[in-house]
Amino acid sequence: MEGKVGEMGEPRLRFFTLGGTIAMAPAKDSAGGVTPRHDAEDLLGAVPDLARIGRIEAVTLRRVPSANLTLRDALQLTDEIIRAAEEGVDGVFVSQGTDTLEEMAFLLHCLLGRPPVPVVLTGAMRPPSAAGADGPANLLTAARAAATPACRDLGVMVAMNERLYDALHVAKRHT
């Protein structure tokens, strides 16, 4: 469930994955379908530049489509973020499906207020098996933001398309 990527001492980050398109792989039992099968280690392994950012601890919380996430999942993620901060991590980034990414970001904003460490959510519009998959670039942007001390006081953010968005003002407008 938990592993490490990178060898640099600082910063120390924790990465949580909940599933979603960013974690999709071809389904074993369907022709052409995909399902969230990649774990946190798999996702981090697809982004070689992450090792330059710092030491990243990978935690797979869920492997579900974002429409299947529940309030209980959000509360568990909130507890995990608080625990990570108490354990001394410098930042947290989270991947999940984009169908409920804005709702999760808003909910974390409400539950965490101003988090004690940078908290950055991200996802992907295209699965890893698709040409031009956007997940690795989004993970890199999220990790960089989570590692940046200047992001500490910005509240919960969303990283997509090499940009950061405030949790209160992000919206998925197009599939």
CSV table of N, CA and C in Angstrom, one decimal, residues 24-156:
chain,number,residue,atom,x,y,z
A,24,MET,N,-6.8,4.3,-15.1
A,24,MET,CA,-7.5,3.3,-15.9
A,24,MET,C,-6.5,2.4,-16.7
A,25,ALA,N,-6.9,1.2,-16.9
A,25,ALA,CA,-6.2,0.2,-17.8
A,25,ALA,C,-7.3,-0.6,-18.5
A,26,PRO,N,-7.0,-1.2,-19.6
A,26,PRO,CA,-8.0,-2.1,-20.2
A,26,PRO,C,-8.5,-3.1,-19.3
A,27,ALA,N,-9.8,-3.3,-19.3
A,27,ALA,CA,-10.5,-4.2,-18.4
A,27,ALA,C,-10.2,-5.6,-18.9
A,28,LYS,N,-10.0,-6.5,-18.0
A,28,LYS,CA,-9.6,-7.9,-18.4
A,28,LYS,C,-10.8,-8.7,-19.0
A,29,ASP,N,-12.0,-8.3,-18.7
A,29,ASP,CA,-13.2,-9.1,-19.1
A,29,ASP,C,-14.1,-8.3,-20.1
A,30,SER,N,-13.6,-7.2,-20.7
A,30,SER,CA,-14.5,-6.6,-21.7
A,30,SER,C,-13.7,-6.1,-22.9
A,31,ALA,N,-14.3,-6.1,-24.0
A,31,ALA,CA,-13.7,-5.7,-25.2
A,31,ALA,C,-13.7,-4.2,-25.3
A,32,GLY,N,-12.5,-3.6,-25.2
A,32,GLY,CA,-12.4,-2.1,-25.4
A,32,GLY,C,-12.7,-1.3,-24.1
A,33,GLY,N,-13.1,-1.9,-23.1
A,33,GLY,CA,-13.5,-1.1,-21.9
A,33,GLY,C,-12.2,-0.8,-21.0
A,34,VAL,N,-12.3,0.1,-20.1
A,34,VAL,CA,-11.2,0.4,-19.2
A,34,VAL,C,-11.8,0.5,-17.8
A,35,THR,N,-10.9,0.2,-16.8
A,35,THR,CA,-11.3,0.2,-15.4
A,35,THR,C,-10.1,0.8,-14.6
A,36,PRO,N,-10.4,1.4,-13.5
A,36,PRO,CA,-9.3,1.9,-12.7
A,36,PRO,C,-8.5,0.7,-12.0
A,37,ARG,N,-7.4,0.4,-12.6
A,37,ARG,CA,-6.5,-0.7,-12.1
A,37,ARG,C,-5.2,-0.3,-11.6
A,38,HIS,N,-4.7,0.8,-12.1
A,38,HIS,CA,-3.3,1.3,-11.7
A,38,HIS,C,-3.4,1.8,-10.2
A,39,ASP,N,-2.3,1.4,-9.5
A,39,ASP,CA,-2.2,1.9,-8.1
A,39,ASP,C,-1.3,3.1,-8.1
A,40,ALA,N,-1.1,3.6,-6.9
A,40,ALA,CA,-0.3,4.9,-6.7
A,40,ALA,C,1.2,4.7,-7.3
A,41,GLU,N,1.8,3.5,-7.0
A,41,GLU,CA,3.1,3.3,-7.5
A,41,GLU,C,3.2,3.3,-9.0
A,42,ASP,N,2.2,2.6,-9.6
A,42,ASP,CA,2.1,2.6,-11.1
A,42,ASP,C,2.0,4.0,-11.7
A,43,LEU,N,1.2,4.8,-11.1
A,43,LEU,CA,1.0,6.2,-11.6
A,43,LEU,C,2.3,7.0,-11.5
A,44,LEU,N,3.0,6.9,-10.3
A,44,LEU,CA,4.2,7.6,-10.1
A,44,LEU,C,5.3,7.1,-11.0
A,45,GLY,N,5.3,5.8,-11.3
A,45,GLY,CA,6.3,5.2,-12.1
A,45,GLY,C,6.3,5.7,-13.6
A,46,ALA,N,5.1,6.3,-14.0
A,46,ALA,CA,5.0,6.8,-15.3
A,46,ALA,C,5.5,8.2,-15.5
A,47,VAL,N,6.0,8.8,-14.4
A,47,VAL,CA,6.5,10.2,-14.5
A,47,VAL,C,7.9,10.3,-14.0
A,48,PRO,N,8.9,10.1,-14.9
A,48,PRO,CA,10.3,10.0,-14.4
A,48,PRO,C,10.8,11.3,-13.7
A,49,ASP,N,10.3,12.5,-14.1
A,49,ASP,CA,10.8,13.7,-13.5
A,49,ASP,C,10.4,13.9,-12.0
A,50,LEU,N,9.5,13.0,-11.5
A,50,LEU,CA,9.1,13.1,-10.1
A,50,LEU,C,10.2,12.9,-9.1
A,51,ALA,N,11.2,12.1,-9.5
A,51,ALA,CA,12.3,11.8,-8.6
A,51,ALA,C,13.1,13.1,-8.3
A,52,ARG,N,13.1,14.1,-9.2
A,52,ARG,CA,13.8,15.3,-9.0
A,52,ARG,C,13.1,16.2,-8.0
A,53,ILE,N,11.8,16.0,-7.8
A,53,ILE,CA,11.1,16.9,-6.9
A,53,ILE,C,11.4,16.6,-5.4
A,54,GLY,N,11.5,15.4,-5.1
A,54,GLY,CA,11.7,15.0,-3.7
A,54,GLY,C,11.3,13.6,-3.4
A,55,ARG,N,11.2,13.3,-2.2
A,55,ARG,CA,10.8,11.9,-1.7
A,55,ARG,C,9.3,11.9,-1.7
A,56,ILE,N,8.7,10.9,-2.4
A,56,ILE,CA,7.3,10.8,-2.6
A,56,ILE,C,6.8,9.5,-2.0
A,57,GLU,N,5.9,9.5,-1.1
A,57,GLU,CA,5.3,8.3,-0.5
A,57,GLU,C,4.0,8.1,-1.2
A,58,ALA,N,3.8,6.9,-1.8
A,58,ALA,CA,2.6,6.6,-2.6
A,58,ALA,C,1.6,5.8,-1.8
A,59,VAL,N,0.4,6.2,-1.8
A,59,VAL,CA,-0.7,5.5,-1.0
A,59,VAL,C,-1.9,5.3,-1.9
A,60,THR,N,-2.3,4.1,-2.1
A,60,THR,CA,-3.5,3.8,-2.9
A,60,THR,C,-4.7,3.7,-1.9
A,61,LEU,N,-5.6,4.7,-1.9
A,61,LEU,CA,-6.8,4.6,-1.1
A,61,LEU,C,-7.9,3.9,-1.7
A,62,ARG,N,-8.1,4.2,-3.0
A,62,ARG,CA,-9.2,3.5,-3.7
A,62,ARG,C,-8.8,3.3,-5.2
A,63,ARG,N,-9.5,2.5,-5.9
A,63,ARG,CA,-9.4,2.3,-7.3
A,63,ARG,C,-10.8,2.2,-7.9
A,64,VAL,N,-11.4,3.4,-7.9
A,64,VAL,CA,-12.8,3.4,-8.4
A,64,VAL,C,-13.0,4.5,-9.4
A,65,PRO,N,-14.1,4.4,-10.2
A,65,PRO,CA,-14.4,5.6,-11.0
A,65,PRO,C,-14.9,6.7,-10.1
A,66,SER,N,-14.7,8.0,-10.4
A,66,SER,CA,-15.0,9.0,-9.5
A,66,SER,C,-16.4,9.1,-9.1
A,67,ALA,N,-17.3,8.7,-10.0
A,67,ALA,CA,-18.7,8.7,-9.7
A,67,ALA,C,-19.1,7.8,-8.5
A,68,ASN,N,-18.2,6.8,-8.2
A,68,ASN,CA,-18.4,5.9,-7.1
A,68,ASN,C,-17.8,6.4,-5.8
A,69,LEU,N,-17.1,7.5,-5.8
A,69,LEU,CA,-16.6,8.0,-4.5
A,69,LEU,C,-17.7,8.5,-3.7
A,70,THR,N,-17.6,8.4,-2.4
A,70,THR,CA,-18.6,8.7,-1.4
A,70,THR,C,-18.1,9.8,-0.4
A,71,LEU,N,-19.0,10.3,0.4
A,71,LEU,CA,-18.7,11.2,1.4
A,71,LEU,C,-17.7,10.5,2.4
A,72,ARG,N,-17.9,9.3,2.7
A,72,ARG,CA,-17.0,8.5,3.5
A,72,ARG,C,-15.5,8.5,3.0
A,73,ASP,N,-15.4,8.4,1.6
A,73,ASP,CA,-14.1,8.4,1.0
A,73,ASP,C,-13.5,9.8,1.2
A,74,ALA,N,-14.3,10.9,1.0
A,74,ALA,CA,-13.8,12.2,1.2
A,74,ALA,C,-13.3,12.5,2.7
A,75,LEU,N,-14.1,11.9,3.6
A,75,LEU,CA,-13.7,12.1,5.0
A,75,LEU,C,-12.4,11.3,5.3
A,76,GLN,N,-12.3,10.1,4.8
A,76,GLN,CA,-11.1,9.3,5.0
A,76,GLN,C,-9.9,10.1,4.4
A,77,LEU,N,-10.0,10.6,3.2
A,77,LEU,CA,-9.0,11.4,2.5
A,77,LEU,C,-8.6,12.6,3.4
A,78,THR,N,-9.6,13.3,3.9
A,78,THR,CA,-9.3,14.4,4.8
A,78,THR,C,-8.5,14.0,6.0
A,79,ASP,N,-8.9,12.9,6.7
A,79,ASP,CA,-8.1,12.3,7.8
A,79,ASP,C,-6.7,12.0,7.4
A,80,GLU,N,-6.5,11.4,6.2
A,80,GLU,CA,-5.2,11.0,5.7
A,80,GLU,C,-4.3,12.3,5.5
A,81,ILE,N,-4.9,13.3,4.9
A,81,ILE,CA,-4.2,14.6,4.7
A,81,ILE,C,-3.7,15.2,6.0
A,82,ILE,N,-4.6,15.2,7.0
A,82,ILE,CA,-4.3,15.7,8.3
A,82,ILE,C,-3.1,14.9,9.0
A,83,ARG,N,-3.3,13.6,8.9
A,83,ARG,CA,-2.3,12.7,9.4
A,83,ARG,C,-0.9,12.9,8.7
A,84,ALA,N,-0.9,13.0,7.4
A,84,ALA,CA,0.3,13.3,6.7
A,84,ALA,C,1.0,14.6,7.1
A,85,ALA,N,0.2,15.6,7.3
A,85,ALA,CA,0.8,16.9,7.8
A,85,ALA,C,1.4,16.7,9.2
A,86,GLU,N,0.6,16.0,10.1
A,86,GLU,CA,1.1,15.8,11.4
A,86,GLU,C,2.4,14.9,11.4
A,87,GLU,N,2.6,14.1,10.4
A,87,GLU,CA,3.8,13.2,10.3
A,87,GLU,C,4.9,14.0,9.6
A,88,GLY,N,4.7,15.2,9.3
A,88,GLY,CA,5.8,16.1,8.8
A,88,GLY,C,6.0,16.1,7.3
A,89,VAL,N,5.0,15.7,6.5
A,89,VAL,CA,5.2,15.8,5.0
A,89,VAL,C,5.1,17.3,4.7
A,90,ASP,N,5.7,17.7,3.6
A,90,ASP,CA,5.7,19.1,3.2
A,90,ASP,C,4.6,19.4,2.2
A,91,GLY,N,3.9,18.4,1.6
A,91,GLY,CA,2.8,18.7,0.7
A,91,GLY,C,2.1,17.4,0.4
A,92,VAL,N,0.9,17.5,-0.1
A,92,VAL,CA,0.1,16.3,-0.5
A,92,VAL,C,-0.5,16.6,-1.9
A,93,PHE,N,-0.4,15.5,-2.7
A,93,PHE,CA,-1.2,15.6,-4.0
A,93,PHE,C,-2.0,14.3,-4.2
A,94,VAL,N,-3.1,14.5,-4.8
A,94,VAL,CA,-4.1,13.5,-4.9
A,94,VAL,C,-4.6,13.3,-6.4
A,95,SER,N,-4.7,12.1,-6.8
A,95,SER,CA,-5.3,11.9,-8.1
A,95,SER,C,-6.7,11.2,-8.0
A,96,GLN,N,-7.6,11.5,-8.9
A,96,GLN,CA,-8.9,10.9,-8.9
A,96,GLN,C,-9.5,11.2,-10.2
A,97,GLY,N,-10.8,10.7,-10.5
A,97,GLY,CA,-11.5,11.0,-11.7
A,97,GLY,C,-11.9,12.4,-11.8
A,98,THR,N,-12.0,12.9,-13.0
A,98,THR,CA,-12.4,14.3,-13.2
A,98,THR,C,-13.9,14.5,-13.1
A,99,ASP,N,-14.7,13.4,-13.1
A,99,ASP,CA,-16.2,13.7,-13.0
A,99,ASP,C,-16.6,14.3,-11.7
A,100,THR,N,-15.8,14.0,-10.6
A,100,THR,CA,-16.2,14.6,-9.3
A,100,THR,C,-15.0,15.3,-8.7
A,101,LEU,N,-14.0,15.7,-9.5
A,101,LEU,CA,-12.8,16.4,-9.0
A,101,LEU,C,-13.2,17.7,-8.4
A,102,GLU,N,-14.0,18.5,-9.1
A,102,GLU,CA,-14.4,19.8,-8.5
A,102,GLU,C,-15.1,19.7,-7.2
A,103,GLU,N,-16.0,18.7,-7.1
A,103,GLU,CA,-16.7,18.5,-5.9
A,103,GLU,C,-15.8,18.1,-4.7
A,104,MET,N,-14.9,17.2,-5.0
A,104,MET,CA,-13.9,16.7,-4.0
A,104,MET,C,-13.1,17.9,-3.6
A,105,ALA,N,-12.6,18.7,-4.5
A,105,ALA,CA,-11.8,19.9,-4.2
A,105,ALA,C,-12.6,20.8,-3.3
A,106,PHE,N,-13.8,21.1,-3.6
A,106,PHE,CA,-14.6,22.0,-2.8
A,106,PHE,C,-14.9,21.4,-1.4
A,107,LEU,N,-15.2,20.1,-1.4
A,107,LEU,CA,-15.4,19.5,-0.1
A,107,LEU,C,-14.2,19.5,0.8
A,108,LEU,N,-13.0,19.2,0.2
A,108,LEU,CA,-11.8,19.3,1.0
A,108,LEU,C,-11.5,20.7,1.5
A,109,HIS,N,-11.8,21.7,0.6
A,109,HIS,CA,-11.7,23.1,1.1
A,109,HIS,C,-12.6,23.3,2.3
A,110,CYS,N,-13.8,22.8,2.3
A,110,CYS,CA,-14.7,23.0,3.4
A,110,CYS,C,-14.2,22.3,4.6
A,111,LEU,N,-13.7,21.1,4.5
A,111,LEU,CA,-13.3,20.2,5.6
A,111,LEU,C,-12.0,20.6,6.2
A,112,LEU,N,-11.0,21.1,5.3
A,112,LEU,CA,-9.7,21.4,5.8
A,112,LEU,C,-9.5,22.9,6.1
A,113,GLY,N,-10.4,23.7,5.5
A,113,GLY,CA,-10.1,25.2,5.7
A,113,GLY,C,-8.9,25.5,4.9
A,114,ARG,N,-7.9,26.1,5.6
A,114,ARG,CA,-6.6,26.4,5.1
A,114,ARG,C,-5.7,25.2,5.5
A,115,PRO,N,-5.4,24.3,4.7
A,115,PRO,CA,-4.7,23.1,5.1
A,115,PRO,C,-3.3,23.5,5.6
A,116,PRO,N,-2.7,22.7,6.5
A,116,PRO,CA,-1.4,23.0,7.0
A,116,PRO,C,-0.3,22.8,6.0
A,117,VAL,N,-0.5,22.1,4.9
A,117,VAL,CA,0.4,21.8,3.9
A,117,VAL,C,-0.3,22.0,2.5
A,118,PRO,N,0.5,22.3,1.5
A,118,PRO,CA,-0.2,22.4,0.2
A,118,PRO,C,-1.0,21.1,-0.2
A,119,VAL,N,-2.2,21.2,-0.7
A,119,VAL,CA,-3.0,20.1,-1.1
A,119,VAL,C,-3.4,20.3,-2.5
A,120,VAL,N,-3.0,19.4,-3.4
A,120,VAL,CA,-3.3,19.6,-4.8
A,120,VAL,C,-3.9,18.4,-5.4
A,121,LEU,N,-5.1,18.5,-6.0
A,121,LEU,CA,-5.8,17.4,-6.7
A,121,LEU,C,-5.6,17.5,-8.2
A,122,THR,N,-5.6,16.3,-8.8
A,122,THR,CA,-5.5,16.3,-10.2
A,122,THR,C,-6.1,15.0,-10.8
A,123,GLY,N,-6.2,14.9,-12.1
A,123,GLY,CA,-6.8,13.8,-12.7
A,123,GLY,C,-6.4,13.8,-14.2
A,124,ALA,N,-7.1,13.1,-15.0
A,124,ALA,CA,-6.8,13.0,-16.4
A,124,ALA,C,-8.1,12.9,-17.2
A,125,MET,N,-8.1,13.4,-18.4
A,125,MET,CA,-9.2,13.3,-19.3
A,125,MET,C,-9.0,12.0,-20.2
A,126,ARG,N,-7.8,11.6,-20.4
A,126,ARG,CA,-7.5,10.4,-21.2
A,126,ARG,C,-6.8,9.4,-20.4
A,127,PRO,N,-7.1,8.1,-20.5
A,127,PRO,CA,-6.5,7.0,-19.8
A,127,PRO,C,-5.0,6.9,-20.2
A,128,PRO,N,-4.2,6.2,-19.4
A,128,PRO,CA,-2.8,6.1,-19.7
A,128,PRO,C,-2.5,5.3,-21.0
A,129,SER,N,-3.5,4.5,-21.4
A,129,SER,CA,-3.3,3.7,-22.7
A,129,SER,C,-3.6,4.5,-23.9
A,130,ALA,N,-4.2,5.7,-23.8
A,130,ALA,CA,-4.5,6.6,-24.9
A,130,ALA,C,-3.3,7.4,-25.4
A,131,ALA,N,-3.3,7.6,-26.7
A,131,ALA,CA,-2.3,8.5,-27.3
A,131,ALA,C,-2.4,9.9,-26.7
A,132,GLY,N,-1.4,10.5,-26.2
A,132,GLY,CA,-1.5,11.8,-25.6
A,132,GLY,C,-2.1,11.8,-24.3
A,133,ALA,N,-1.9,10.8,-23.5
A,133,ALA,CA,-2.5,10.7,-22.1
A,133,ALA,C,-2.0,11.9,-21.3
A,134,ASP,N,-2.9,12.6,-20.6
A,134,ASP,CA,-2.5,13.8,-19.9
A,134,ASP,C,-2.2,13.6,-18.5
A,135,GLY,N,-2.4,12.4,-17.9
A,135,GLY,CA,-2.2,12.1,-16.5
A,135,GLY,C,-0.8,12.4,-16.0
A,136,PRO,N,0.3,11.9,-16.7
A,136,PRO,CA,1.7,12.2,-16.2
A,136,PRO,C,2.0,13.6,-16.1
A,137,ALA,N,1.6,14.5,-17.1
A,137,ALA,CA,1.9,15.9,-17.0
A,137,ALA,C,1.1,16.5,-15.8
A,138,ASN,N,-0.1,16.1,-15.6
A,138,ASN,CA,-0.9,16.6,-14.5
A,138,ASN,C,-0.4,16.2,-13.2
A,139,LEU,N,0.1,15.0,-13.1
A,139,LEU,CA,0.8,14.5,-11.8
A,139,LEU,C,2.0,15.3,-11.5
A,140,LEU,N,2.8,15.6,-12.5
A,140,LEU,CA,4.0,16.4,-12.4
A,140,LEU,C,3.7,17.8,-11.9
A,141,THR,N,2.7,18.4,-12.5
A,141,THR,CA,2.3,19.8,-12.1
A,141,THR,C,1.8,19.8,-10.6
A,142,ALA,N,1.0,18.8,-10.3
A,142,ALA,CA,0.5,18.7,-8.9
A,142,ALA,C,1.6,18.4,-7.9
A,143,ALA,N,2.5,17.6,-8.2
A,143,ALA,CA,3.6,17.3,-7.3
A,143,ALA,C,4.5,18.6,-7.1
A,144,ARG,N,4.8,19.3,-8.2
A,144,ARG,CA,5.6,20.5,-8.1
A,144,ARG,C,4.9,21.5,-7.2
A,145,ALA,N,3.6,21.7,-7.4
A,145,ALA,CA,2.9,22.6,-6.6
A,145,ALA,C,2.9,22.2,-5.1
A,146,ALA,N,2.6,20.9,-4.9
A,146,ALA,CA,2.6,20.4,-3.5
A,146,ALA,C,4.0,20.6,-2.8
A,147,ALA,N,5.0,20.6,-3.6
A,147,ALA,CA,6.4,20.8,-3.0
A,147,ALA,C,6.8,22.2,-2.9
A,148,THR,N,6.0,23.1,-3.3
A,148,THR,CA,6.4,24.6,-3.3
A,148,THR,C,5.9,25.2,-2.1
A,149,PRO,N,6.8,25.7,-1.2
A,149,PRO,CA,6.4,26.4,0.0
A,149,PRO,C,5.5,27.6,-0.2
A,150,ALA,N,5.6,28.3,-1.3
A,150,ALA,CA,4.7,29.4,-1.6
A,150,ALA,C,3.2,29.0,-1.8
A,151,CYS,N,3.0,27.7,-2.0
A,151,CYS,CA,1.6,27.2,-2.2
A,151,CYS,C,1.0,26.8,-0.8
A,152,ARG,N,1.7,26.9,0.2
A,152,ARG,CA,1.2,26.5,1.6
A,152,ARG,C,0.0,27.3,2.0
A,153,ASP,N,-0.1,28.5,1.7
A,153,ASP,CA,-1.2,29.4,2.1
A,153,ASP,C,-2.3,29.6,1.0
A,154,LEU,N,-2.3,28.8,0.0
A,154,LEU,CA,-3.2,29.0,-1.1
A,154,LEU,C,-4.5,28.1,-0.9
A,155,GLY,N,-4.6,27.3,0.1
A,155,GLY,CA,-5.7,26.4,0.2
A,155,GLY,C,-5.7,25.2,-0.7
A,156,VAL,N,-6.8,24.5,-0.9
A,156,VAL,CA,-6.8,23.4,-1.7
A,156,VAL,C,-6.8,23.8,-3.2
